[in-house]
PDB file of C-alpha atoms in Angstrom:
ATOM      1  CA  MET A   1     -18.016 -39.911  -7.594  1.00 60.00           C
ATOM      2  CA  ALA A   2     -18.401 -43.377  -5.811  1.00 59.00           C
ATOM      3  CA  CYS A   3     -17.215 -44.074  -2.427  1.00 61.00           C
ATOM      4  CA  MET A   4     -17.551 -47.116  -0.172  1.00 65.00           C
ATOM      5  CA  ALA A   5     -16.225 -48.577   2.615  1.00 62.00           C
ATOM      6  CA  TYR A   6     -16.523 -52.217   3.325  1.00 59.00           C
ATOM      7  CA  PRO A   7     -15.263 -54.517   6.299  1.00 57.00           C
ATOM      8  CA  SER A   8     -14.243 -58.088   5.691  1.00 56.00           C
ATOM      9  CA  ALA A   9     -13.077 -60.639   7.867  1.00 49.00           C
ATOM     10  CA  ALA A  10      -9.303 -59.906   6.776  1.00 56.00           C
ATOM     11  CA  HIS A  11      -9.195 -56.313   6.492  1.00 68.00           C
ATOM     12  CA  LEU A  12     -11.062 -53.007   6.069  1.00 84.00           C
ATOM     13  CA  CYS A  13     -11.047 -51.256   2.538  1.00 93.00           C
ATOM     14  CA  ALA A  14     -12.143 -48.189   0.958  1.00 95.00           C
ATOM     15  CA  GLN A  15     -12.531 -47.067  -2.676  1.00 96.00           C
ATOM     16  CA  VAL A  16     -13.618 -44.227  -4.456  1.00 97.00           C
ATOM     17  CA  VAL A  17     -13.642 -43.272  -8.255  1.00 98.00           C
ATOM     18  CA  ILE A  18     -13.078 -39.405  -9.003  1.00 98.00           C
ATOM     19  CA  PRO A  19     -12.900 -37.197 -12.572  1.00 98.00           C
ATOM     20  CA  ALA A  20      -9.465 -36.031 -12.901  1.00 98.00           C
ATOM     21  CA  ASP A  21      -9.832 -32.461 -11.757  1.00 97.00           C
ATOM     22  CA  PRO A  22      -8.261 -30.643  -8.856  1.00 96.00           C
ATOM     23  CA  LEU A  23     -11.837 -29.789  -6.878  1.00 97.00           C
ATOM     24  CA  ALA A  24     -12.918 -33.733  -7.492  1.00 98.00           C
ATOM     25  CA  VAL A  25      -9.422 -34.623  -5.653  1.00 98.00           C
ATOM     26  CA  ARG A  26     -10.442 -32.432  -3.090  1.00 97.00           C
ATOM     27  CA  GLU A  27     -13.740 -33.899  -2.840  1.00 97.00           C
ATOM     28  CA  GLY A  28     -12.497 -37.349  -3.243  1.00 97.00           C
ATOM     29  CA  LEU A  29     -10.008 -37.058  -0.041  1.00 97.00           C
ATOM     30  CA  LYS A  30     -12.757 -35.831   1.880  1.00 96.00           C
ATOM     31  CA  ALA A  31     -14.695 -38.680   1.153  1.00 96.00           C
ATOM     32  CA  LEU A  32     -11.749 -41.165   1.839  1.00 96.00           C
ATOM     33  CA  PHE A  33     -11.200 -39.573   4.876  1.00 96.00           C
ATOM     34  CA  ASP A  34     -14.621 -39.678   5.937  1.00 95.00           C
ATOM     35  CA  THR A  35     -14.267 -43.341   5.749  1.00 94.00           C
ATOM     36  CA  ILE A  36     -14.232 -45.764   8.813  1.00 92.00           C
ATOM     37  CA  LEU A  37     -10.912 -47.116   7.595  1.00 94.00           C
ATOM     38  CA  LEU A  38      -9.065 -43.572   7.649  1.00 95.00           C
ATOM     39  CA  ARG A  39     -10.857 -42.336  10.791  1.00 94.00           C
ATOM     40  CA  SER A  40      -9.685 -45.225  12.542  1.00 92.00           C
ATOM     41  CA  LEU A  41      -6.182 -44.225  11.929  1.00 94.00           C
ATOM     42  CA  PRO A  42      -4.041 -42.117  14.465  1.00 95.00           C
ATOM     43  CA  GLU A  43      -4.287 -38.329  13.615  1.00 94.00           C
ATOM     44  CA  ASP A  44      -0.508 -38.022  12.747  1.00 95.00           C
ATOM     45  CA  ARG A  45      -0.840 -41.176  10.050  1.00 96.00           C
ATOM     46  CA  ARG A  46      -3.959 -39.580   8.651  1.00 96.00           C
ATOM     47  CA  GLY A  47      -2.333 -36.224   7.955  1.00 97.00           C
ATOM     48  CA  THR A  48       0.555 -38.198   6.202  1.00 97.00           C
ATOM     49  CA  ALA A  49      -1.876 -40.263   4.315  1.00 98.00           C
ATOM     50  CA  GLU A  50      -3.474 -37.059   2.981  1.00 98.00           C
ATOM     51  CA  ILE A  51      -0.334 -35.477   1.979  1.00 98.00           C
ATOM     52  CA  VAL A  52       1.023 -38.670  -0.129  1.00 98.00           C
ATOM     53  CA  LEU A  53      -2.697 -39.389  -1.515  1.00 98.00           C
ATOM     54  CA  ALA A  54      -3.046 -35.560  -2.564  1.00 98.00           C
ATOM     55  CA  GLU A  55       0.451 -35.403  -4.341  1.00 98.00           C
ATOM     56  CA  ALA A  56      -0.079 -38.763  -6.083  1.00 98.00           C
ATOM     57  CA  LEU A  57      -3.510 -37.343  -7.375  1.00 98.00           C
ATOM     58  CA  ASN A  58      -2.416 -34.134  -8.193  1.00 97.00           C
ATOM     59  CA  ASN A  59      -0.087 -35.291 -10.260  1.00 97.00           C
ATOM     60  CA  ILE A  60      -2.070 -37.484 -11.937  1.00 98.00           C
ATOM     61  CA  VAL A  61      -4.420 -34.654 -12.900  1.00 98.00           C
ATOM     62  CA  GLU A  62      -1.587 -32.320 -14.125  1.00 96.00           C
ATOM     63  CA  HIS A  63       0.514 -34.576 -15.824  1.00 96.00           C
ATOM     64  CA  ALA A  64      -1.310 -38.373 -16.862  1.00 98.00           C
ATOM     65  CA  TYR A  65      -4.401 -36.159 -17.955  1.00 98.00           C
ATOM     66  CA  ALA A  66      -2.978 -33.147 -19.330  1.00 96.00           C
ATOM     67  CA  ARG A  67      -4.354 -33.953 -22.511  1.00 94.00           C
ATOM     68  CA  HIS A  68      -7.653 -35.433 -21.858  1.00 94.00           C
ATOM     69  CA  SER A  69     -10.249 -36.290 -19.192  1.00 95.00           C
ATOM     70  CA  GLY A  70     -10.837 -39.221 -17.326  1.00 98.00           C
ATOM     71  CA  ASP A  71     -11.311 -41.050 -14.185  1.00 98.00           C
ATOM     72  CA  ILE A  72      -8.881 -41.849 -11.357  1.00 98.00           C
ATOM     73  CA  GLU A  73      -9.687 -45.151  -9.136  1.00 98.00           C
ATOM     74  CA  ILE A  74      -8.321 -44.952  -5.634  1.00 98.00           C
ATOM     75  CA  THR A  75      -8.132 -48.230  -3.365  1.00 97.00           C
ATOM     76  CA  LEU A  76      -6.939 -48.581   0.298  1.00 97.00           C
ATOM     77  CA  ASP A  77      -6.595 -51.736   2.145  1.00 96.00           C
ATOM     78  CA  LEU A  78      -5.605 -52.004   5.696  1.00 94.00           C
ATOM     79  CA  ARG A  79      -3.460 -54.863   5.981  1.00 92.00           C
ATOM     80  CA  GLY A  80      -1.798 -55.300   9.592  1.00 90.00           C
ATOM     81  CA  PRO A  81      -0.130 -52.097  10.258  1.00 92.00           C
ATOM     82  CA  ASP A  82       0.040 -51.064   6.737  1.00 95.00           C
ATOM     83  CA  LEU A  83      -2.379 -49.162   4.408  1.00 97.00           C
ATOM     84  CA  VAL A  84      -1.835 -50.329   0.954  1.00 97.00           C
ATOM     85  CA  CYS A  85      -2.657 -47.557  -1.274  1.00 98.00           C
ATOM     86  CA  ARG A  86      -3.473 -48.412  -5.201  1.00 98.00           C
ATOM     87  CA  ILE A  87      -4.053 -46.078  -7.714  1.00 98.00           C
ATOM     88  CA  LEU A  88      -5.219 -46.347 -11.495  1.00 98.00           C
ATOM     89  CA  ASP A  89      -5.680 -43.987 -14.030  1.00 98.00           C
ATOM     90  CA  SER A  90      -6.282 -44.146 -17.948  1.00 98.00           C
ATOM     91  CA  GLY A  91      -3.881 -41.115 -18.666  1.00 98.00           C
ATOM     92  CA  LEU A  92      -0.556 -40.882 -20.484  1.00 97.00           C
ATOM     93  CA  PRO A  93       1.997 -43.169 -19.119  1.00 97.00           C
ATOM     94  CA  MET A  94       5.128 -41.833 -16.891  1.00 97.00           C
ATOM     95  CA  PRO A  95       7.903 -40.500 -19.170  1.00 94.00           C
ATOM     96  CA  LYS A  96      10.081 -43.748 -20.063  1.00 94.00           C
ATOM     97  CA  GLU A  97       7.489 -45.455 -17.687  1.00 94.00           C
ATOM     98  CA  THR A  98       9.802 -44.549 -14.853  1.00 94.00           C
ATOM     99  CA  LEU A  99       8.616 -42.630 -11.499  1.00 95.00           C
ATOM    100  CA  PRO A 100      10.231 -39.516 -11.322  1.00 93.00           C
ATOM    101  CA  GLU A 101      13.195 -39.013  -8.408  1.00 91.00           C
ATOM    102  CA  GLY A 102      12.083 -36.346  -6.454  1.00 89.00           C
ATOM    103  CA  ARG A 103      14.949 -34.919  -5.208  1.00 87.00           C
ATOM    104  CA  LEU A 104      15.118 -31.646  -3.253  1.00 86.00           C
ATOM    105  CA  ILE A 105      16.870 -28.951  -5.243  1.00 77.00           C
ATOM    106  CA  ALA A 106      19.821 -27.452  -3.226  1.00 72.00           C
ATOM    107  CA  ARG A 107      18.831 -23.810  -2.697  1.00 69.00           C
ATOM    108  CA  ALA A 108      20.985 -21.075  -3.566  1.00 64.00           C
ATOM    109  CA  ASP A 109      18.935 -17.801  -2.504  1.00 79.00           C
ATOM    110  CA  VAL A 110      15.589 -16.694  -2.053  1.00 81.00           C
ATOM    111  CA  SER A 111      15.305 -15.699  -5.803  1.00 82.00           C
ATOM    112  CA  ASN A 112      16.392 -19.128  -6.969  1.00 84.00           C
ATOM    113  CA  LEU A 113      13.961 -20.948  -4.416  1.00 87.00           C
ATOM    114  CA  PRO A 114      12.221 -23.760  -6.207  1.00 87.00           C
ATOM    115  CA  GLU A 115       8.108 -23.231  -6.271  1.00 88.00           C
ATOM    116  CA  GLY A 116       7.399 -26.729  -7.398  1.00 86.00           C
ATOM    117  CA  GLY A 117       8.879 -30.275  -7.598  1.00 86.00           C
ATOM    118  CA  PHE A 118       8.009 -31.185  -4.044  1.00 94.00           C
ATOM    119  CA  GLY A 119       5.450 -33.599  -4.760  1.00 96.00           C
ATOM    120  CA  TRP A 120       7.175 -36.654  -5.613  1.00 97.00           C
ATOM    121  CA  PHE A 121      10.071 -35.591  -2.766  1.00 96.00           C
ATOM    122  CA  LEU A 122       7.099 -35.767  -0.363  1.00 97.00           C
ATOM    123  CA  ILE A 123       5.912 -39.271  -1.794  1.00 98.00           C
ATOM    124  CA  ARG A 124       9.011 -40.791  -1.628  1.00 97.00           C
ATOM    125  CA  ALA A 125       9.874 -39.538   1.950  1.00 97.00           C
ATOM    126  CA  LEU A 126       6.519 -40.556   3.339  1.00 97.00           C
ATOM    127  CA  SER A 127       5.958 -43.918   1.593  1.00 98.00           C
ATOM    128  CA  ARG A 128       7.365 -47.408   1.347  1.00 97.00           C
ATOM    129  CA  ASP A 129       7.152 -49.965  -1.662  1.00 98.00           C
ATOM    130  CA  LEU A 130       6.548 -47.450  -3.981  1.00 98.00           C
ATOM    131  CA  ASP A 131       5.882 -49.145  -7.584  1.00 98.00           C
ATOM    132  CA  TYR A 132       4.553 -47.987 -10.814  1.00 98.00           C
ATOM    133  CA  ARG A 133       3.724 -49.935 -13.783  1.00 98.00           C
ATOM    134  CA  ARG A 134       1.543 -49.865 -16.878  1.00 97.00           C
ATOM    135  CA  VAL A 135      -1.127 -52.401 -16.680  1.00 97.00           C
ATOM    136  CA  GLY A 136      -3.413 -53.028 -19.780  1.00 96.00           C
ATOM    137  CA  GLY A 137      -3.043 -49.272 -20.888  1.00 96.00           C
ATOM    138  CA  ARG A 138      -3.354 -48.039 -17.619  1.00 98.00           C
ATOM    139  CA  ASN A 139      -1.045 -46.395 -14.867  1.00 98.00           C
ATOM    140  CA  LEU A 140      -1.018 -48.437 -11.540  1.00 98.00           C
ATOM    141  CA  LEU A 141       0.610 -46.558  -8.563  1.00 98.00           C
ATOM    142  CA  SER A 142       0.949 -48.584  -5.691  1.00 98.00           C
ATOM    143  CA  PHE A 143       2.630 -47.833  -2.185  1.00 98.00           C
ATOM    144  CA  ARG A 144       2.089 -48.523   1.553  1.00 98.00           C
ATOM    145  CA  LEU A 145       1.675 -46.209   4.411  1.00 98.00           C
ATOM    146  CA  ASN A 146       2.526 -47.075   7.990  1.00 95.00           C
ATOM    147  CA  THR A 147      -0.458 -46.338  10.185  1.00 94.00           C
ATOM    148  CA  GLN A 148       1.127 -47.183  13.651  1.00 87.00           C
ATOM    149  CA  GLN A 149       4.827 -45.990  14.005  1.00 62.00           C
ATOM    150  CA  ALA A 150       5.574 -42.162  13.373  1.00 59.00           C
ATOM    151  CA  MET A 151       7.936 -42.544  10.464  1.00 50.00           C
ATOM    152  CA  VAL A 152       9.104 -38.655  10.427  1.00 50.00           C
TER     153      VAL A 152
ATOM    154  CA  MET B   1      -9.873 -18.185  -1.106  1.00 89.00           C
ATOM    155  CA  ARG B   2     -10.471 -16.154   1.549  1.00 95.00           C
ATOM    156  CA  LEU B   3      -8.048 -14.046   3.039  1.00 98.00           C
ATOM    157  CA  VAL B   4      -8.475 -11.342   5.793  1.00 97.00           C
ATOM    158  CA  ALA B   5      -6.002  -8.801   6.130  1.00 96.00           C
ATOM    159  CA  GLU B   6      -5.190  -6.008   8.786  1.00 94.00           C
ATOM    160  CA  GLN B   7      -2.370  -3.700   9.234  1.00 92.00           C
ATOM    161  CA  ASN B   8      -0.359  -2.427  12.201  1.00 86.00           C
ATOM    162  CA  GLY B   9       2.163  -0.123  11.532  1.00 88.00           C
ATOM    163  CA  GLU B  10       4.687  -1.733   9.757  1.00 89.00           C
ATOM    164  CA  ILE B  11       3.144  -5.174   9.762  1.00 93.00           C
ATOM    165  CA  LEU B  12       0.411  -6.351   7.754  1.00 96.00           C
ATOM    166  CA  VAL B  13      -1.238  -9.626   9.031  1.00 96.00           C
ATOM    167  CA  VAL B  14      -2.969 -11.810   6.545  1.00 97.00           C
ATOM    168  CA  ARG B  15      -5.145 -14.529   7.875  1.00 97.00           C
ATOM    169  CA  ALA B  16      -5.997 -17.517   5.888  1.00 98.00           C
ATOM    170  CA  MET B  17      -9.809 -18.499   6.443  1.00 97.00           C
ATOM    171  CA  GLU B  18      -9.888 -21.509   4.316  1.00 96.00           C
ATOM    172  CA  ASP B  19      -9.070 -24.911   6.024  1.00 96.00           C
ATOM    173  CA  ARG B  20      -6.912 -26.006   2.971  1.00 97.00           C
ATOM    174  CA  ILE B  21      -4.311 -24.298   0.577  1.00 98.00           C
ATOM    175  CA  ASP B  22      -3.916 -27.039  -2.319  1.00 98.00           C
ATOM    176  CA  ALA B  23      -3.696 -27.304  -5.935  1.00 97.00           C
ATOM    177  CA  ALA B  24      -7.524 -26.305  -6.422  1.00 97.00           C
ATOM    178  CA  CYS B  25      -6.825 -22.919  -4.964  1.00 97.00           C
ATOM    179  CA  ALA B  26      -3.084 -22.402  -4.970  1.00 97.00           C
ATOM    180  CA  ILE B  27      -3.249 -19.818  -8.100  1.00 97.00           C
ATOM    181  CA  GLN B  28      -6.047 -17.837  -6.495  1.00 98.00           C
ATOM    182  CA  PHE B  29      -4.023 -17.633  -3.196  1.00 98.00           C
ATOM    183  CA  LYS B  30      -0.977 -16.510  -4.913  1.00 97.00           C
ATOM    184  CA  ASP B  31      -3.292 -13.687  -6.780  1.00 97.00           C
ATOM    185  CA  ARG B  32      -5.258 -12.517  -3.741  1.00 97.00           C
ATOM    186  CA  MET B  33      -1.696 -12.073  -1.981  1.00 97.00           C
ATOM    187  CA  ARG B  34      -0.506 -10.276  -4.530  1.00 96.00           C
ATOM    188  CA  GLU B  35      -3.386  -7.938  -4.360  1.00 96.00           C
ATOM    189  CA  ILE B  36      -3.324  -7.501  -0.513  1.00 96.00           C
ATOM    190  CA  THR B  37       0.352  -6.847  -0.243  1.00 95.00           C
ATOM    191  CA  GLN B  38       0.324  -4.298  -2.921  1.00 92.00           C
ATOM    192  CA  ASP B  39       0.918  -1.332  -0.203  1.00 85.00           C
ATOM    193  CA  ASN B  40       4.065  -1.218   0.778  1.00 82.00           C
ATOM    194  CA  CYS B  41       4.189  -2.646   4.220  1.00 87.00           C
ATOM    195  CA  PRO B  42       7.601  -4.237   4.879  1.00 92.00           C
ATOM    196  CA  ARG B  43       6.561  -7.071   6.923  1.00 95.00           C
ATOM    197  CA  VAL B  44       3.575  -9.476   5.976  1.00 97.00           C
ATOM    198  CA  VAL B  45       2.639 -12.304   8.465  1.00 97.00           C
ATOM    199  CA  LEU B  46       0.632 -14.807   6.949  1.00 98.00           C
ATOM    200  CA  ASP B  47      -1.638 -16.666   9.519  1.00 98.00           C
ATOM    201  CA  MET B  48      -2.114 -20.382   8.672  1.00 98.00           C
ATOM    202  CA  ALA B  49      -3.620 -21.524  12.004  1.00 98.00           C
ATOM    203  CA  ARG B  50      -6.865 -22.368  10.390  1.00 98.00           C
ATOM    204  CA  VAL B  51      -5.030 -23.955   7.532  1.00 98.00           C
ATOM    205  CA  ALA B  52      -5.304 -27.832   8.271  1.00 97.00           C
ATOM    206  CA  PHE B  53      -3.916 -29.178   5.102  1.00 98.00           C
ATOM    207  CA  LEU B  54      -1.300 -27.686   2.486  1.00 98.00           C
ATOM    208  CA  ASP B  55      -0.011 -29.752  -0.574  1.00 98.00           C
ATOM    209  CA  SER B  56       3.008 -28.916  -2.586  1.00 97.00           C
ATOM    210  CA  SER B  57       1.044 -26.810  -5.047  1.00 97.00           C
ATOM    211  CA  GLY B  58      -0.133 -24.880  -2.013  1.00 98.00           C
ATOM    212  CA  LEU B  59       3.464 -24.678  -0.491  1.00 98.00           C
ATOM    213  CA  GLY B  60       4.827 -23.493  -3.927  1.00 97.00           C
ATOM    214  CA  ALA B  61       2.362 -20.716  -3.723  1.00 98.00           C
ATOM    215  CA  VAL B  62       3.366 -19.801  -0.595  1.00 98.00           C
ATOM    216  CA  VAL B  63       7.161 -19.581  -1.837  1.00 97.00           C
ATOM    217  CA  ALA B  64       6.051 -17.759  -4.604  1.00 97.00           C
ATOM    218  CA  VAL B  65       4.668 -15.067  -2.719  1.00 97.00           C
ATOM    219  CA  MET B  66       7.860 -14.767  -0.421  1.00 96.00           C
ATOM    220  CA  LYS B  67       9.781 -14.317  -3.626  1.00 95.00           C
ATOM    221  CA  ALA B  68       7.641 -11.666  -5.283  1.00 95.00           C
ATOM    222  CA  LEU B  69       7.953  -9.422  -1.691  1.00 95.00           C
ATOM    223  CA  ALA B  70      11.769 -10.249  -1.850  1.00 92.00           C
ATOM    224  CA  PRO B  71      14.297  -8.697  -1.398  1.00 91.00           C
ATOM    225  CA  ASP B  72      12.679  -5.547   0.197  1.00 92.00           C
ATOM    226  CA  ARG B  73       9.963  -6.898   1.945  1.00 94.00           C
ATOM    227  CA  ARG B  74       9.530 -10.365   4.125  1.00 91.00           C
ATOM    228  CA  LEU B  75       6.787 -12.938   4.263  1.00 96.00           C
ATOM    229  CA  GLU B  76       6.778 -14.442   7.758  1.00 97.00           C
ATOM    230  CA  LEU B  77       4.352 -17.384   8.600  1.00 98.00           C
ATOM    231  CA  SER B  78       2.528 -18.102  11.868  1.00 98.00           C
ATOM    232  CA  GLY B  79       0.299 -20.523  13.295  1.00 97.00           C
ATOM    233  CA  LEU B  80       1.498 -23.727  11.306  1.00 98.00           C
ATOM    234  CA  THR B  81      -0.559 -26.654  12.259  1.00 98.00           C
ATOM    235  CA  ALA B  82       0.803 -30.137  12.572  1.00 97.00           C
ATOM    236  CA  ASN B  83       0.082 -31.539   9.401  1.00 97.00           C
ATOM    237  CA  VAL B  84       1.315 -28.046   7.662  1.00 98.00           C
ATOM    238  CA  GLN B  85       4.410 -28.120   9.638  1.00 98.00           C
ATOM    239  CA  LYS B  86       5.341 -31.350   8.311  1.00 98.00           C
ATOM    240  CA  VAL B  87       5.518 -30.355   4.785  1.00 98.00           C
ATOM    241  CA  PHE B  88       7.494 -27.389   5.659  1.00 97.00           C
ATOM    242  CA  ARG B  89      10.075 -29.650   7.700  1.00 97.00           C
ATOM    243  CA  LEU B  90      10.084 -32.262   5.148  1.00 97.00           C
ATOM    244  CA  THR B  91      11.058 -30.075   2.398  1.00 96.00           C
ATOM    245  CA  ARG B  92      13.287 -27.846   4.785  1.00 94.00           C
ATOM    246  CA  MET B  93      11.235 -24.645   3.908  1.00 95.00           C
ATOM    247  CA  ASP B  94      11.073 -24.158   7.632  1.00 95.00           C
ATOM    248  CA  SER B  95      14.600 -22.958   7.173  1.00 94.00           C
ATOM    249  CA  VAL B  96      13.913 -20.759   4.753  1.00 93.00           C
ATOM    250  CA  PHE B  97      10.895 -18.831   6.340  1.00 95.00           C
ATOM    251  CA  VAL B  98      10.777 -16.876   9.877  1.00 95.00           C
ATOM    252  CA  ILE B  99       7.845 -18.657  11.491  1.00 97.00           C
ATOM    253  CA  HIS B 100       6.075 -17.791  14.471  1.00 97.00           C
ATOM    254  CA  ALA B 101       4.095 -20.147  16.898  1.00 94.00           C
ATOM    255  CA  GLU B 102       1.345 -17.531  16.831  1.00 90.00           C
ATOM    256  CA  VAL B 103       1.005 -14.052  15.271  1.00 89.00           C
ATOM    257  CA  PRO B 104       3.388 -11.754  16.808  1.00 79.00           C
ATOM    258  CA  ASP B 105       2.260 -10.163  19.956  1.00 69.00           C
ATOM    259  CA  GLY B 106       0.504  -7.117  20.141  1.00 61.00           C
ATOM    260  CA  LEU B 107      -1.018  -7.796  16.864  1.00 60.00           C
ATOM    261  CA  ARG B 108      -3.317 -10.639  17.542  1.00 58.00           C
ATOM    262  CA  HIS B 109      -6.329  -7.944  18.345  1.00 55.00           C
ATOM    263  CA  ALA B 110      -4.741  -5.653  15.939  1.00 47.00           C
ATOM    264  CA  GLY B 111      -7.250  -3.574  14.127  1.00 43.00           C
TER     265      GLY B 111
END
């Protein structure tokens, strides 16, 4: 795993490349959240960023790399009040090359409570400008997170 | 996944000793909870005061434990940290669980 944070005149940036497995996701998040960039965020915004990034990465591990292994590249850029997040992987494309809707399922009773499907709902609820595209045979997921105002 | 359980009368308090319940340990968490709650204690309180991070896999595992205990037994939660609370609130699971600010009185020093 490589992780670096580099300040430039225009913005702060951090990048990490991890193998696609759940423990590497955990370690990669730890490395990212140790960077100057993410340590500079208010506590509440850091928490939100960790939820969204973890859900996006877990989804890639579970679905995009369901049939083979590979790497995930995460790049974070602080641009004004926004943390711009870009995640690249070489796994399978999204079904129909479209992002899942991520709707909460209305619950009936305890025995019918959903045990999954919360991931895309959380990503959509907590991010802005969510975009997915295939670029040169890779998946590119991008979104923005507000680093200043509490959105929820 | 370290979980420490202590029983006091009708209540079993299970303390999650890890700082995260995530995709890397959700299945282990579910299995350990199943083992720990085998005895027929009617109320189970999961104390999450040390858990700083819970992802959707972790949330799914907590829901699965609750469903496994239902309908005769209850899973209650306590000590949700800010970021964990956010996940419960956004997914509206905060309305499904009985959530205590801290381990119910009289149980904190139970042994």
